Coordinates of N, CA and C in Angstrom, one line a residue:
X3 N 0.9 -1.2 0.0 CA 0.0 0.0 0.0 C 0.9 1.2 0.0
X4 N 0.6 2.1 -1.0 CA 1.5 3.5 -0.6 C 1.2 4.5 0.6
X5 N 2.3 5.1 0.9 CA 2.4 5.9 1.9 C 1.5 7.1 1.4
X6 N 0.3 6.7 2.5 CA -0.5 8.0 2.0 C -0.3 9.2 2.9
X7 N 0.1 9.4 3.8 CA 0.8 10.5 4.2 C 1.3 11.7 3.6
X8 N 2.3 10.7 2.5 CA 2.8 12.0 1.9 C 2.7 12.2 0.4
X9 N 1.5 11.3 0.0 CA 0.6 11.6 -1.1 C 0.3 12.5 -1.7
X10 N 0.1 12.7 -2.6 CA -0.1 14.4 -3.3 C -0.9 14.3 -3.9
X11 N -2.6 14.9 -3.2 CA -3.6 14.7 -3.3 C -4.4 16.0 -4.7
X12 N -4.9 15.1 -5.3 CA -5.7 16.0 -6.2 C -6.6 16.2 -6.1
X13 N -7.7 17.3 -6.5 CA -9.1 18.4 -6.3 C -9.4 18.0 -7.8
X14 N -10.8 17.4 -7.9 CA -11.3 17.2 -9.1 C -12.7 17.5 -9.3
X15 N -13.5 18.4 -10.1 CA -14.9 18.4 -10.1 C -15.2 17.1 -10.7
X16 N -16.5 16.6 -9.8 CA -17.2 15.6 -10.4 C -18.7 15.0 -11.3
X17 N -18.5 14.2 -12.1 CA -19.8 14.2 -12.7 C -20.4 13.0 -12.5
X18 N -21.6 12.5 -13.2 CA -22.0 10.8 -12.4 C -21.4 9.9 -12.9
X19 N -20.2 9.9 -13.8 CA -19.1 9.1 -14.4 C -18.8 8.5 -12.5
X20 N -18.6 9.3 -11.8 CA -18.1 8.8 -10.2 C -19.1 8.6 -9.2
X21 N -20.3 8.5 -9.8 CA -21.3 8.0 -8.8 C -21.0 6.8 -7.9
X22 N -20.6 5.8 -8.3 CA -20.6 4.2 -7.7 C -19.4 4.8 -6.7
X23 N -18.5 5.5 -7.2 CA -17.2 5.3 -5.8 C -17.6 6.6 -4.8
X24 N -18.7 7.2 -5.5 CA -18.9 8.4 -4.6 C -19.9 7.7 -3.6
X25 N -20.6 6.7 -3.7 CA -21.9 6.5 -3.0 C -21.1 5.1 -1.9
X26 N -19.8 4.7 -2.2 CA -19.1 3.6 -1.8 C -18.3 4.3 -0.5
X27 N -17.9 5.7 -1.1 CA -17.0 6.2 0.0 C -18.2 7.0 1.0
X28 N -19.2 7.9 1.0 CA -20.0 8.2 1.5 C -20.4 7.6 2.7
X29 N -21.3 6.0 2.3 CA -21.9 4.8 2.5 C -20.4 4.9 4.2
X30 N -19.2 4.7 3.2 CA -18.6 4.6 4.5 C -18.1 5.7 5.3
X31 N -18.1 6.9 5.2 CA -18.3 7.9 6.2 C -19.4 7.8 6.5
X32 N -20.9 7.6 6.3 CA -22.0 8.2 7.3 C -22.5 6.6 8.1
X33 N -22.2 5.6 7.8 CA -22.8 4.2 8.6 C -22.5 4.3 9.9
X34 N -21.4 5.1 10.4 CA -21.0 5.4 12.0 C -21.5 6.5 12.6
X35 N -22.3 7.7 11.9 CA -22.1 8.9 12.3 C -23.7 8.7 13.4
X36 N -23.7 9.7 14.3 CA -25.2 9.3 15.2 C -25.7 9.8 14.4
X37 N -26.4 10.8 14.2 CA -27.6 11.7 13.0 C -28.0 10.4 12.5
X38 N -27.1 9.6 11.8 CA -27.8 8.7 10.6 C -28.0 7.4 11.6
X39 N -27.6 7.5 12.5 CA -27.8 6.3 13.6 C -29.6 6.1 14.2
X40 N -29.9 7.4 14.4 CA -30.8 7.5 14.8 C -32.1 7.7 13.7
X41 N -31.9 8.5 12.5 CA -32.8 8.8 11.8 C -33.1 7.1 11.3
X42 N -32.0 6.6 11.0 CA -32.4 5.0 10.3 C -32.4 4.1 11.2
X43 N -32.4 4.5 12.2 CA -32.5 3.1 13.7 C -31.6 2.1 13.2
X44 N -30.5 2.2 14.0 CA -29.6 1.3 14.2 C -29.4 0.2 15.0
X45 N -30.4 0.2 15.8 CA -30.6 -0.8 16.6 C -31.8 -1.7 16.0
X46 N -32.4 -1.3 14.9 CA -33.1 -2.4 14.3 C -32.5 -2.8 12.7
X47 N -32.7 -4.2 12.5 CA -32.2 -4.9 11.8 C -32.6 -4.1 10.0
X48 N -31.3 -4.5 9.2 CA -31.2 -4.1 7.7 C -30.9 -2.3 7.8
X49 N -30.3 -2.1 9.3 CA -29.7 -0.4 9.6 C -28.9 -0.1 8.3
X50 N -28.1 -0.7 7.9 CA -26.9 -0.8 7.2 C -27.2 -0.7 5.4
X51 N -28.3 -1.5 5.3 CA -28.9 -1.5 4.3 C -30.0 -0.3 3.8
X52 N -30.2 0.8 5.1 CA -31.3 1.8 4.9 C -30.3 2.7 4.7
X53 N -29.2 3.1 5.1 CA -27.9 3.9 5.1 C -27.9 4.2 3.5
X54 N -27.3 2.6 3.2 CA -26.8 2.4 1.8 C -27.6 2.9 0.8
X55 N -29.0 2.8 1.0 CA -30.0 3.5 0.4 C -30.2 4.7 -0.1
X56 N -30.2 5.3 1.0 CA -30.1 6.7 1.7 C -29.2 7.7 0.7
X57 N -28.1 7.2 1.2 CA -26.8 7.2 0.1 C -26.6 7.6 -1.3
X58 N -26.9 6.2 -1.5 CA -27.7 6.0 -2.8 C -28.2 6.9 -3.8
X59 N -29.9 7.1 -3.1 CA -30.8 8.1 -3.7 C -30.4 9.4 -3.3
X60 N -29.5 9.8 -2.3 CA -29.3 11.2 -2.0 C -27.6 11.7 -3.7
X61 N -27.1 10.6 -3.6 CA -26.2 10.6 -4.3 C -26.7 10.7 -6.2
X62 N -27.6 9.9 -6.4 CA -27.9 9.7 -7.5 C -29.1 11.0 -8.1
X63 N -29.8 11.7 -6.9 CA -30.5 12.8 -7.5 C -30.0 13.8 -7.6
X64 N -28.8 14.0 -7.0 CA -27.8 14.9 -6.9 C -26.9 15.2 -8.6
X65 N -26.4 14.5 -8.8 CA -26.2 14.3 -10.3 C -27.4 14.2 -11.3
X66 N -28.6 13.5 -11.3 CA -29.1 13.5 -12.0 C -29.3 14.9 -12.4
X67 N -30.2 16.2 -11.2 CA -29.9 17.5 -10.8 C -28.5 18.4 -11.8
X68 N -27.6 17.5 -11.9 CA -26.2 18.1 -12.4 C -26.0 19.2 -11.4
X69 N -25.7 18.9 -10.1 CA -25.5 19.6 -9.1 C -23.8 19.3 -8.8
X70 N -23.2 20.3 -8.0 CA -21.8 20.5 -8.6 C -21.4 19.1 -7.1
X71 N -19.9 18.8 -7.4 CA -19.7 17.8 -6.5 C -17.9 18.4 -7.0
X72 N -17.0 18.3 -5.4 CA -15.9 17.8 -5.4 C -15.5 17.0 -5.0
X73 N -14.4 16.2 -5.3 CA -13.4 15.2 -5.1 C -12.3 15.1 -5.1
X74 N -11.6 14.9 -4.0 CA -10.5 14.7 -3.3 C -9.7 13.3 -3.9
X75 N -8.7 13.2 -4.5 CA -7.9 12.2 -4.9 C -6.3 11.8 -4.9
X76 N -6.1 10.6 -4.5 CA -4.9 10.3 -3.8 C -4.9 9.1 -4.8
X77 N -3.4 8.9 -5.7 CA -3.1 7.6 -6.4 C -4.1 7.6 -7.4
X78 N -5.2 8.2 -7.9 CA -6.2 8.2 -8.7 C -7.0 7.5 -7.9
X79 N -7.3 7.9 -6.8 CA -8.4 6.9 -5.6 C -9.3 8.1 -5.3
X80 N -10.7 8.1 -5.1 CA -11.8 8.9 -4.6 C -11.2 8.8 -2.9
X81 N -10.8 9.6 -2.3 CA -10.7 9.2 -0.8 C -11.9 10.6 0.0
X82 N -12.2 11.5 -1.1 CA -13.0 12.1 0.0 C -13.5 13.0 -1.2
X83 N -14.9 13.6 -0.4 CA -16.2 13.9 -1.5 C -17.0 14.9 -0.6
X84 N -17.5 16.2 -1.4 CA -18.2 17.4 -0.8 C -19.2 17.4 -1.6
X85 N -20.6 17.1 -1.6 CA -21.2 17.6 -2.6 C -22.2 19.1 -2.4
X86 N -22.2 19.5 -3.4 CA -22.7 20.9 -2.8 C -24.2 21.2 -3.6
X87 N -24.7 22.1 -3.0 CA -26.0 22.6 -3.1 C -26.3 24.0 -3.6
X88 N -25.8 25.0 -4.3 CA -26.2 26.2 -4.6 C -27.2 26.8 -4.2
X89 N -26.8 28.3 -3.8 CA -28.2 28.7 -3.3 C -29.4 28.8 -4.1
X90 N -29.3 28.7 -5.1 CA -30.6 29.1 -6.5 C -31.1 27.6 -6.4
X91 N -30.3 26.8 -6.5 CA -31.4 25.2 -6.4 C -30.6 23.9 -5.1
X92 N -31.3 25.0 -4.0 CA -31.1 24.3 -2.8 C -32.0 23.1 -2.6
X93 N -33.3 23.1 -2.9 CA -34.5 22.3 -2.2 C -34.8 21.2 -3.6
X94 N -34.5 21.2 -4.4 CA -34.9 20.4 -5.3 C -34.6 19.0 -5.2
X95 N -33.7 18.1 -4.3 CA -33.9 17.1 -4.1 C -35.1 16.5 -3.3
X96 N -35.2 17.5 -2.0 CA -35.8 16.5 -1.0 C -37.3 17.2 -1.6
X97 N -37.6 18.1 -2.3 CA -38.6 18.6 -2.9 C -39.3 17.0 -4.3
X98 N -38.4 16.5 -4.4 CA -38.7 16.0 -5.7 C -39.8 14.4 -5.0
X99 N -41.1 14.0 -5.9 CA -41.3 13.2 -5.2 C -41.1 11.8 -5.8
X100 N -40.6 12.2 -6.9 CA -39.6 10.3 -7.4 C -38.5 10.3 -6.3
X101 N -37.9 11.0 -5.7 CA -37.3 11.2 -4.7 C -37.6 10.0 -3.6
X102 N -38.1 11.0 -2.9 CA -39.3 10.3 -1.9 C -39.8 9.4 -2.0
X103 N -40.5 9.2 -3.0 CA -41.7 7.8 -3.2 C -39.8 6.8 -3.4
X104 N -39.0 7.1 -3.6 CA -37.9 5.8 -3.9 C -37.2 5.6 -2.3
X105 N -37.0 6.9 -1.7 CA -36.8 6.6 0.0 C -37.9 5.9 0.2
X106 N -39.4 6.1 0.3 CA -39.8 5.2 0.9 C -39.9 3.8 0.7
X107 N -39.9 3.2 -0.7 CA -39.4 1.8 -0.6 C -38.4 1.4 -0.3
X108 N -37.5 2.1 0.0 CA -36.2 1.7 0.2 C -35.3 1.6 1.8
X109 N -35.8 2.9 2.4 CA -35.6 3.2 3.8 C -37.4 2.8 4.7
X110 N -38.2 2.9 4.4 CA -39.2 3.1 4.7 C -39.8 4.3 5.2
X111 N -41.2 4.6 5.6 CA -41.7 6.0 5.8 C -41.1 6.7 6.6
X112 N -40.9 5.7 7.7 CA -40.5 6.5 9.3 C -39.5 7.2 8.9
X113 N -38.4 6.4 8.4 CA -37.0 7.1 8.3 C -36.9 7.8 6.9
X114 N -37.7 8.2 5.8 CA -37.5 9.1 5.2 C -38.3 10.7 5.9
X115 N -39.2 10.1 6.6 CA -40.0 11.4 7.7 C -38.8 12.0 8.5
X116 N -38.1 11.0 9.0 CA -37.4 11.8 10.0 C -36.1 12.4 9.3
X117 N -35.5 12.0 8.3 CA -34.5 12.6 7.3 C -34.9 13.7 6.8
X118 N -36.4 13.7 6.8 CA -36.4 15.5 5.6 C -36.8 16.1 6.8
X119 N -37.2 16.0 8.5 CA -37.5 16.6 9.2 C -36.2 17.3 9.6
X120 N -35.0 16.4 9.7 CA -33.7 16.9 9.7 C -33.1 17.6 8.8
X121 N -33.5 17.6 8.0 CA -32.8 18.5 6.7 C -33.2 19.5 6.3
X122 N -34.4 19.8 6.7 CA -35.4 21.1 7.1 C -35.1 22.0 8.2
X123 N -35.2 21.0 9.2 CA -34.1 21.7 10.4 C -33.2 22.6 10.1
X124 N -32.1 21.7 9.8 CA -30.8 22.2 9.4 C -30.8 23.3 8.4
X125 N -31.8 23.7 7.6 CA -31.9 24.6 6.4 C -32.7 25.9 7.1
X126 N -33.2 25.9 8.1 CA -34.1 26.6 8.9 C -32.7 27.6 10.2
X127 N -31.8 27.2 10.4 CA -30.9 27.2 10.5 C -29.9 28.8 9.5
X128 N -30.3 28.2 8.4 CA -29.4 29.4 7.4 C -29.5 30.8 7.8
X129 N -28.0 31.6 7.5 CA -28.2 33.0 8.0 C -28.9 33.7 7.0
X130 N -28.7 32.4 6.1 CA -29.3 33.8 4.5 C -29.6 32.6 3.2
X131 N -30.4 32.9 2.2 CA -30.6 31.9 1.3 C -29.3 32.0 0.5
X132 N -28.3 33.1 0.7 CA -27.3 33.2 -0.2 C -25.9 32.9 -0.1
X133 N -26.3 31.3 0.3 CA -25.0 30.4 1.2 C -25.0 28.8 0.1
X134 N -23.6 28.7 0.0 CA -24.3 26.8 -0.2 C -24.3 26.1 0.6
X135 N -24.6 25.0 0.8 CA -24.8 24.1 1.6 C -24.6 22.3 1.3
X136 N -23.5 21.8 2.1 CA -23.0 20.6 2.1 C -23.8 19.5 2.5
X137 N -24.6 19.2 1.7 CA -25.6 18.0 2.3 C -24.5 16.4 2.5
X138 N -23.7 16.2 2.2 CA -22.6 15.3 1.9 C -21.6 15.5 2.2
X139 N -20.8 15.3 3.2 CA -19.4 15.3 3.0 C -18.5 14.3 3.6
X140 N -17.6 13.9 3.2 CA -16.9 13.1 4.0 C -15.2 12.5 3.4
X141 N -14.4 12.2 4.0 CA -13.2 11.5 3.6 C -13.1 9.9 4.1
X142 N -12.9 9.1 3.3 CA -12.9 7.8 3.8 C -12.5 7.2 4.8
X143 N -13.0 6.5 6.0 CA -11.6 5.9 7.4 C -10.7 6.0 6.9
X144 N -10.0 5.1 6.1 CA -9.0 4.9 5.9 C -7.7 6.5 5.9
X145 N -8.6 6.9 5.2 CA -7.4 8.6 4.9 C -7.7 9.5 6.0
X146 N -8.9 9.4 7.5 CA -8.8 10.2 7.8 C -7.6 10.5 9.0
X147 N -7.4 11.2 9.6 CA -6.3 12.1 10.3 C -4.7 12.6 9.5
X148 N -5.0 12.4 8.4 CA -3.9 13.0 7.6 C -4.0 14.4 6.8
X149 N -5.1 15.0 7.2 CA -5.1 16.6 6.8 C -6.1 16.3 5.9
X150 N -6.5 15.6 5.4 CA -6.7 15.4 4.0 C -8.2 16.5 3.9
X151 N -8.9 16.5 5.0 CA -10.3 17.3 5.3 C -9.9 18.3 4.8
X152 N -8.9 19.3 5.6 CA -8.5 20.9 5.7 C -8.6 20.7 4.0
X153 N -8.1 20.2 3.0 CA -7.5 20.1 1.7 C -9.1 20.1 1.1
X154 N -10.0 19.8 1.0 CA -11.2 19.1 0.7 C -11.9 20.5 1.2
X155 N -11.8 21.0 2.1 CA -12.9 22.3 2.5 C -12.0 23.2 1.9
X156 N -11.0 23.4 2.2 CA -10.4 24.5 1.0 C -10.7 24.9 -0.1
X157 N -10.6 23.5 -0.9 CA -11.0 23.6 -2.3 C -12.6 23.7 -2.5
X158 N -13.5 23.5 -1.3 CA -14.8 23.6 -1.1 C -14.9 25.2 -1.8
X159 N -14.3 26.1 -0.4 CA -14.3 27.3 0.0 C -14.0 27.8 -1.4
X160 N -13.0 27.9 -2.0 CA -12.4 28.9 -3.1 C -13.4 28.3 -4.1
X161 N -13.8 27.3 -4.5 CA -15.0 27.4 -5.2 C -16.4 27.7 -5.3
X162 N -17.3 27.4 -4.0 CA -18.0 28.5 -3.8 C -17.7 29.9 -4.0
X163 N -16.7 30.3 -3.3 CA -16.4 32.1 -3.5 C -16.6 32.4 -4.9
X164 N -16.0 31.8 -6.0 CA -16.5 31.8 -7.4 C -18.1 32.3 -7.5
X165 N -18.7 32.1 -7.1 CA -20.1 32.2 -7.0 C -20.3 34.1 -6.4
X166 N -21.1 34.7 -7.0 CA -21.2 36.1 -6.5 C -22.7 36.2 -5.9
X167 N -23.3 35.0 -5.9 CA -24.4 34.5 -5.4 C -24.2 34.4 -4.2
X168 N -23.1 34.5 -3.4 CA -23.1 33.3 -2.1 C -22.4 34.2 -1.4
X169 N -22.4 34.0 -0.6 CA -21.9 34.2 1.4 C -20.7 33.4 1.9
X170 N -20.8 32.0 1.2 CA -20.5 31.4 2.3 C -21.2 29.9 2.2
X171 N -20.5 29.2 2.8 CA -20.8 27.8 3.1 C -21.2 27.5 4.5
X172 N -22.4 26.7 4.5 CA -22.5 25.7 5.5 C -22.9 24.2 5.5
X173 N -22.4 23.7 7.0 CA -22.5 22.6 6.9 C -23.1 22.0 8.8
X174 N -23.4 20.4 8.5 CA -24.0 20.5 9.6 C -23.3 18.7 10.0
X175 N -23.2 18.2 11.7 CA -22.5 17.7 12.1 C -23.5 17.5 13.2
X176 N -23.5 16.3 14.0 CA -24.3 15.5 14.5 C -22.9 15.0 15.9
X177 N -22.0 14.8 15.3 CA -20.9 14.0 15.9 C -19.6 15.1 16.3
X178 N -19.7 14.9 17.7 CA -18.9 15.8 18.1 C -17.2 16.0 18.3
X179 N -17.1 15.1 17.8 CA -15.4 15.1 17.3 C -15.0 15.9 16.1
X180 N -16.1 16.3 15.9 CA -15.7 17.3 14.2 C -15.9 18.4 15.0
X181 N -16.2 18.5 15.9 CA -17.0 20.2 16.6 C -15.5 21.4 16.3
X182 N -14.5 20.9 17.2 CA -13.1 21.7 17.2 C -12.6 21.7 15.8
X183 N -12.8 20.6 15.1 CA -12.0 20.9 13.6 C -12.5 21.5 12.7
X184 N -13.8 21.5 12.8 CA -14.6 22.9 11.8 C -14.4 24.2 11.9
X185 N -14.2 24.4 13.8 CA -13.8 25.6 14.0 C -12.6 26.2 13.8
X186 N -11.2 25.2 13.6 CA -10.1 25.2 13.3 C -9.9 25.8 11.9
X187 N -11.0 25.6 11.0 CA -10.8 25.7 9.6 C -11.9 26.7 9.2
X188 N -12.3 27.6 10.2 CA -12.7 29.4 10.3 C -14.3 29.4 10.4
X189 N -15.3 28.2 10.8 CA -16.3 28.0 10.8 C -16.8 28.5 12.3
X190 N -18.2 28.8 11.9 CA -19.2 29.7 13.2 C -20.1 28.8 13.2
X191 N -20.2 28.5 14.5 CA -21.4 27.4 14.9 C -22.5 28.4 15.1
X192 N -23.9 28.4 14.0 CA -24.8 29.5 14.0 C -25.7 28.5 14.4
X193 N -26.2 27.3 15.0 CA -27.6 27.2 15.5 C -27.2 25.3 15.5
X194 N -28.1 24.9 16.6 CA -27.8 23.5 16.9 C -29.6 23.0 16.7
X195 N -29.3 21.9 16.5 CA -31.1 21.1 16.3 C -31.2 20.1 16.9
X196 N -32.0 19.8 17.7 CA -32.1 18.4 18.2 C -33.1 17.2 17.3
X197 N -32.2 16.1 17.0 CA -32.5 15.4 16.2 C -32.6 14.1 17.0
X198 N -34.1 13.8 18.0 CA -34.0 12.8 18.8 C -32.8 13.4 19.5
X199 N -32.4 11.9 20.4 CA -31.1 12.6 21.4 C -29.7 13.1 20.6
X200 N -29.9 13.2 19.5 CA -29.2 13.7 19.0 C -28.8 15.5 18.5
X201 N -27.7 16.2 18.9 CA -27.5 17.6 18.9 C -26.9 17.8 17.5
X202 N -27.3 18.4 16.5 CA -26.7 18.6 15.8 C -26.6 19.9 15.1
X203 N -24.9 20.2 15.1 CA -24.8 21.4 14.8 C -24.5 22.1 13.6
X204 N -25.2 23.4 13.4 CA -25.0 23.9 12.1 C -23.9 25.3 12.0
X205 N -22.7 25.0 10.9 CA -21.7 26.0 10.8 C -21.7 26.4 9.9
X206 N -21.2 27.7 9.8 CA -21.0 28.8 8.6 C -19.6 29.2 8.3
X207 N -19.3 29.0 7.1 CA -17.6 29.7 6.7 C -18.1 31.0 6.0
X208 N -17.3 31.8 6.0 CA -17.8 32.8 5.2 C -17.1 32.6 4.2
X209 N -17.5 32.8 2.5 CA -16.2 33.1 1.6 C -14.8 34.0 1.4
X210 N -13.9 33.1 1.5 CA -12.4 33.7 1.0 C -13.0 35.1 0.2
X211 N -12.3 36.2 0.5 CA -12.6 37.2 0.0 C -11.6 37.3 -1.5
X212 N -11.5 37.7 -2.6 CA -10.9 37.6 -4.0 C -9.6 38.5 -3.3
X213 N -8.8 38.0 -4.0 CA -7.1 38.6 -4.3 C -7.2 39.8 -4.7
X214 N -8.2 40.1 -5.2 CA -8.2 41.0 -6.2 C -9.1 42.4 -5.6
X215 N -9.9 41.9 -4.5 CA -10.1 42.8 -3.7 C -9.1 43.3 -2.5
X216 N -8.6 42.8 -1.8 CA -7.2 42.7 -1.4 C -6.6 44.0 -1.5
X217 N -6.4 43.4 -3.1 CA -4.7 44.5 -3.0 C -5.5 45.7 -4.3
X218 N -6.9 46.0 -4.1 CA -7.4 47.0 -5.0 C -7.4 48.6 -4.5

């Protein structure tokens, strides 16, 4: 296996050419996280299999949408994935009801009810419609504690800012060991939700301001 340490990782926009490894690497960042523990009951049986779903259909209407996505790459390997939301066509997934009507055979009622109740939440939350928003993110176990995140929100950040639509990014976090490292990487914890016993919190980057404003 190579030393991924000192890998020299690439930033790639993605299209649904990378669906299958995006929904592979995802699947394994959110199966541990609580948020998804609780919205898909993990203490009852085929947990694993409502995840993968979840996943899935959140992954596949996202592209279908042609909604923008980056990717993080190490060796030519997907190790880590942001997919993003624009402020002009924020709601059009969980709005959509081929959407829906496919969570619910898939995940069933309960837990697509309590998925859009959380994701409403979290959007209720926003300082302003004129932010994007990370419904997805994650870097694989395997790569994480190697920086690889800071690298992956970076390339988030300066692409959003592109955008003269936008503010700013946010994102939202359930699991409290990401709490310190968001804030490390210039985020404002603007509002928390309780999702069942679950707290979950919503943060704000603002956009890198242009070079070009700077030194004008």
């Amino acid at each position: 296996m190579p030393d991924t340490s000192t890998a020299i990782a690439e930033i790639r926009l993605l299209n649904s050419g990378y669906s299958r490894e995006a929904r592979s690497l995802l699947y394994q960042a959110y199966r541990h996280e609580p948020t998804f523990a609780y919205i898909f009951e993990a203490e009852r049986s085929g947990y694993e299999q409502r995840v993968r779903a979840t996943v899935r259909e959140l992954v596949k209407q996202h592209f279908f949408q042609k909604l923008p996505a980056i990717g993080l790459f190490v060796n030519d390997r997907l190790i880590g994935i942001a997919l993003i939301a624009p402020p002009q066509r924020r709601l059009g997934i969980t709005e959509s009801w081929a959407w829906q009507l496919r969570m619910w055979l898939s995940t069933g009622v309960r837990g697509t009810r309590r998925y859009l109740d959380y994701h409403h939440a979290v959007l209720a939350c926003l300082p302003s419609e004129s932010v994007h928003v990370l419904p997805l993110l994650g870097i694989h176990p395997q790569f994480q504690g190697k920086h690889y995140g800071e690298q992956l929100l970076e390339a988030v950040h300066n692409w959003c800012a592109e955008d003269p639509h936008s503010a700013g990014v946010v994102l939202d976090t359930g699991n409290s060991r990401y709490l310190e490292f968001y804030k490390r990487q210039g985020y404002e914890e603007i509002g928390e939700v309780a999702i069942g016993p679950i707290l979950e919190h919503v943060f704000f980057h603002p956009n890198p301001q242009p070079l070009h404003a700077a030194t004008a």
